[in-house]
Amino acid sequence: MILIFDLFETLVEDLSMDFNRGLKPLWEEHYKDKCTFDEIKAYGEELFIHMQDLHRQGLEFPFVKDELPLYAKKYGGDVVPMSIEEETLFLSRCNTVRVYDGLADMLDVFRKKQIPMYVLSNSGFRAGALRLMLNSHGIGKYFEKVWSSADFGKVKPSADIFEMAVKEVLDQYTDCSREEILFIGDTYETDIIGAHNAGLKAVWINRQNASDIYGYATYQIKNVTDILNEVN
């Protein structure tokens, strides 16, 4: 058995999300003399709509690689350089998250059973930043690798991003097969449909008792920790 987890609303609960909490310090340091905060905020909202359009096409809009250069192009000055640590700080300002109750205990059980675990996330932030965020909450140590759509360029449910992850897993664990991989996520349209189309078993965290309209979920659970009852 190999487990691949979605990140947001699967491993961590997003208590609040506001891109402007990250944008304001960026503006204060690099753009305050070039535009008002309301102006850069409005431009950020335009870029958010652009990101949504790209997502509908199955593409990602990486924050550091694609979005930051657009602020420099619009308002002048050099493109803001951003290390993984600085990107993690930006992410932490935008997203206030908490680890779900009992999650660390569950991951510890799986690690003791020597079950390999990974994270595959749709995110405009690079995998290194997501890893540091997980580390800051004490759970990064459980995952052999974190993948982000920001690095890959495509988003779930694209078969390509699932295939990338599956290939890396099976290259590492050559005695395992695709049938032994279980994908766990909360969003039906991206996680469950994408996993199914990649030929993976899928665990749907179905908190709202929604209908499994295509019958793609191998298992349905209410809380991420309920997966213990399915794989033991």
Coordinates of C-alpha atoms in Angstrom, one line a residue:
M1 CA 0.0 0.0 0.0
I2 CA 1.2 3.5 -1.0
L3 CA -0.7 6.6 0.0
I4 CA -0.8 9.9 -1.9
F5 CA -2.6 12.8 -0.1
D6 CA -4.1 16.0 -1.4
L7 CA -3.0 18.9 0.9
F8 CA -5.5 21.7 1.5
E9 CA -8.7 20.5 3.2
T10 CA -7.3 17.0 3.3
L11 CA -4.2 17.2 5.6
V12 CA -4.6 20.8 6.7
E13 CA -7.8 22.8 7.2
D14 CA -7.7 26.3 5.7
L15 CA -9.1 28.5 8.5
S16 CA -8.8 31.7 6.5
M17 CA -7.4 32.6 3.1
D18 CA -6.7 36.2 1.9
F19 CA -4.1 36.8 -0.8
N20 CA -4.0 40.5 0.2
R21 CA -2.4 39.6 3.5
G22 CA 0.6 38.4 1.6
L23 CA 0.4 41.1 -1.1
K24 CA 0.5 44.1 1.2
P25 CA 4.0 43.4 2.7
L26 CA 5.2 42.8 -0.9
W27 CA 3.8 46.1 -2.0
E28 CA 5.2 48.0 1.0
E29 CA 8.7 46.7 0.3
H30 CA 8.8 46.9 -3.5
Y31 CA 5.9 48.9 -5.0
K32 CA 4.8 51.5 -2.5
D33 CA 6.5 54.3 -4.5
K34 CA 5.0 53.0 -7.8
C35 CA 1.3 52.5 -7.1
T36 CA -1.3 52.6 -4.3
F37 CA -2.2 49.4 -2.5
D38 CA -5.7 49.6 -3.9
E39 CA -4.2 49.6 -7.4
I40 CA -2.0 46.6 -6.9
K41 CA -4.9 44.8 -5.0
A42 CA -7.2 45.4 -8.0
Y43 CA -4.5 44.0 -10.3
G44 CA -4.1 41.0 -8.1
E45 CA -7.9 40.4 -8.5
E46 CA -7.4 40.5 -12.3
L47 CA -4.7 38.0 -12.0
F48 CA -6.8 35.7 -9.8
I49 CA -9.5 35.7 -12.6
H50 CA -6.7 34.8 -15.1
M51 CA -5.6 32.0 -12.8
Q52 CA -9.1 30.6 -12.7
D53 CA -9.2 30.7 -16.5
L54 CA -6.0 28.8 -16.7
H55 CA -7.3 26.2 -14.2
R56 CA -10.3 25.6 -16.4
Q57 CA -7.8 24.8 -19.2
G58 CA -5.9 22.4 -16.8
L59 CA -3.0 24.7 -16.4
E60 CA -1.3 26.3 -13.3
F61 CA -0.4 29.9 -12.7
P62 CA 2.8 29.6 -10.6
F63 CA 3.2 32.6 -8.2
V64 CA 7.0 33.0 -8.3
K65 CA 7.6 32.0 -11.9
D66 CA 4.6 33.6 -13.7
E67 CA 2.7 36.0 -11.4
L68 CA 5.6 38.0 -9.7
P69 CA 7.0 39.1 -13.1
L70 CA 3.7 40.5 -14.1
Y71 CA 3.7 43.0 -11.2
A72 CA 7.2 44.2 -12.3
K73 CA 6.0 44.5 -15.9
K74 CA 3.0 46.6 -14.9
Y75 CA 4.5 48.8 -12.2
G76 CA 8.2 48.9 -13.2
G77 CA 11.4 47.8 -11.4
D78 CA 13.1 44.4 -11.3
V79 CA 11.2 41.2 -10.8
V80 CA 11.1 40.5 -7.1
P81 CA 13.4 37.5 -6.3
M82 CA 11.8 35.1 -3.9
S83 CA 13.5 32.2 -2.2
I84 CA 11.6 29.1 -1.0
E85 CA 11.7 30.5 2.5
E86 CA 10.3 33.9 1.4
E87 CA 7.6 32.1 -0.6
T88 CA 6.7 30.1 2.5
L89 CA 6.3 33.3 4.5
F90 CA 4.1 34.8 1.8
L91 CA 2.0 31.6 1.8
S92 CA 1.7 31.6 5.6
R93 CA 0.5 35.2 5.5
C94 CA -2.2 34.3 2.9
N95 CA -3.3 31.0 4.4
T96 CA -4.0 30.4 8.1
V97 CA -4.1 26.6 8.4
R98 CA -4.3 23.9 11.1
V99 CA -3.6 20.2 11.0
Y100 CA -6.7 18.1 11.4
D101 CA -7.2 16.6 14.8
G102 CA -5.6 13.1 15.1
L103 CA -3.8 13.4 11.8
A104 CA -0.2 13.2 13.2
D105 CA -1.2 10.1 15.2
M106 CA -2.6 8.5 12.0
L107 CA 0.5 9.3 10.0
D108 CA 2.6 7.9 12.7
V109 CA 0.7 4.6 12.6
F110 CA 1.3 4.4 8.8
R111 CA 5.0 5.2 9.1
K112 CA 5.4 2.5 11.7
K113 CA 3.7 0.1 9.3
Q114 CA 6.3 1.3 6.7
I115 CA 3.6 2.6 4.3
P116 CA 5.1 5.2 2.0
M117 CA 3.3 8.5 1.9
Y118 CA 3.3 11.4 -0.5
V119 CA 1.5 14.7 -1.1
L120 CA 0.2 15.9 -4.5
S121 CA -1.3 19.4 -4.4
N122 CA -2.9 21.9 -6.7
S123 CA -1.1 25.1 -5.6
G124 CA 0.4 28.2 -7.1
F125 CA 3.2 27.8 -4.6
R126 CA 6.2 25.6 -5.2
A127 CA 6.6 22.2 -3.5
G128 CA 9.5 23.4 -1.4
A129 CA 7.2 26.1 0.2
L130 CA 4.5 23.5 0.8
R131 CA 7.1 21.2 2.4
L132 CA 8.3 24.0 4.7
M133 CA 4.7 24.7 5.6
L134 CA 4.1 21.1 6.5
N135 CA 7.4 21.1 8.5
S136 CA 6.2 24.1 10.5
H137 CA 3.1 22.1 11.6
G138 CA 5.2 19.0 12.5
I139 CA 4.0 16.7 9.8
G140 CA 6.4 17.2 6.9
K141 CA 8.6 14.4 8.2
Y142 CA 6.0 11.8 7.3
F143 CA 6.1 12.4 3.5
E144 CA 8.7 11.1 1.1
K145 CA 8.0 13.8 -1.4
V146 CA 5.7 16.7 -2.0
W147 CA 4.6 17.6 -5.5
S148 CA 2.9 20.9 -6.5
S149 CA 1.2 21.9 -9.7
A150 CA 3.2 25.1 -9.5
D151 CA 6.3 23.1 -10.5
F152 CA 4.6 20.8 -12.9
G153 CA 2.5 23.4 -14.8
K154 CA -0.7 21.4 -14.9
V155 CA -3.4 20.9 -12.3
K156 CA -5.5 18.0 -11.1
P157 CA -7.6 16.4 -12.5
S158 CA -5.1 16.4 -15.4
A159 CA -4.0 12.8 -16.0
D160 CA -0.5 14.1 -16.6
I161 CA 0.1 15.3 -13.1
F162 CA -1.1 12.1 -11.6
E163 CA 1.0 10.1 -14.0
M164 CA 4.1 12.1 -13.1
A165 CA 3.5 11.2 -9.4
V166 CA 2.7 7.6 -10.1
K167 CA 5.8 7.1 -12.3
E168 CA 8.1 8.5 -9.5
V169 CA 6.5 6.3 -6.9
L170 CA 6.7 3.1 -9.0
D171 CA 10.3 4.0 -10.0
Q172 CA 11.2 4.1 -6.3
Y173 CA 9.1 1.1 -5.3
T174 CA 9.7 -1.2 -8.2
D175 CA 8.0 -4.2 -6.4
C176 CA 4.7 -2.2 -6.2
S177 CA 2.0 -1.7 -8.8
R178 CA -0.5 1.1 -9.6
E179 CA -3.2 -1.0 -8.0
E180 CA -1.5 -0.6 -4.6
I181 CA -1.6 3.2 -4.7
L182 CA -4.4 5.0 -2.9
F183 CA -5.2 8.7 -3.4
I184 CA -6.9 10.6 -0.7
G185 CA -8.6 13.9 -1.3
D186 CA -11.6 16.1 -0.5
T187 CA -12.5 17.6 -3.9
Y188 CA -14.5 15.3 -6.1
E189 CA -13.9 17.2 -9.4
T190 CA -10.1 17.3 -9.1
D191 CA -9.1 14.6 -6.6
I192 CA -11.5 11.8 -7.2
I193 CA -12.2 12.2 -10.9
G194 CA -8.4 12.7 -11.5
A195 CA -7.4 9.7 -9.5
H196 CA -10.0 7.5 -11.2
N197 CA -8.9 8.6 -14.6
A198 CA -5.3 7.7 -13.6
G199 CA -6.4 4.2 -12.7
L200 CA -5.9 4.8 -8.9
K201 CA -8.1 3.8 -6.0
A202 CA -9.6 6.9 -4.5
V203 CA -10.6 7.8 -1.0
W204 CA -13.1 10.7 -0.9
I205 CA -13.3 12.8 2.2
N206 CA -17.0 13.5 1.7
R207 CA -17.9 15.9 4.6
Q208 CA -21.1 17.1 3.1
N209 CA -22.7 13.7 2.2
A210 CA -22.6 14.7 -1.5
S211 CA -23.5 12.2 -4.2
D212 CA -20.7 10.1 -5.8
I213 CA -22.3 10.9 -9.2
Y214 CA -19.9 8.8 -11.3
G215 CA -19.2 6.1 -8.7
Y216 CA -15.5 6.8 -8.8
A217 CA -14.8 6.8 -5.0
T218 CA -13.3 3.5 -3.8
Y219 CA -14.0 4.6 -0.3
Q220 CA -15.9 7.5 1.3
I221 CA -15.0 8.9 4.7
K222 CA -16.0 11.9 6.8
N223 CA -12.7 12.7 8.3
V224 CA -9.2 12.0 7.0
T225 CA -8.4 9.9 10.1
D226 CA -11.2 7.5 9.2
I227 CA -8.8 6.1 6.5
L228 CA -7.3 4.0 9.3
N229 CA -10.5 1.9 9.2
E230 CA -10.1 1.4 5.4
V231 CA -6.5 0.4 5.0
N232 CA -6.0 -1.7 8.2

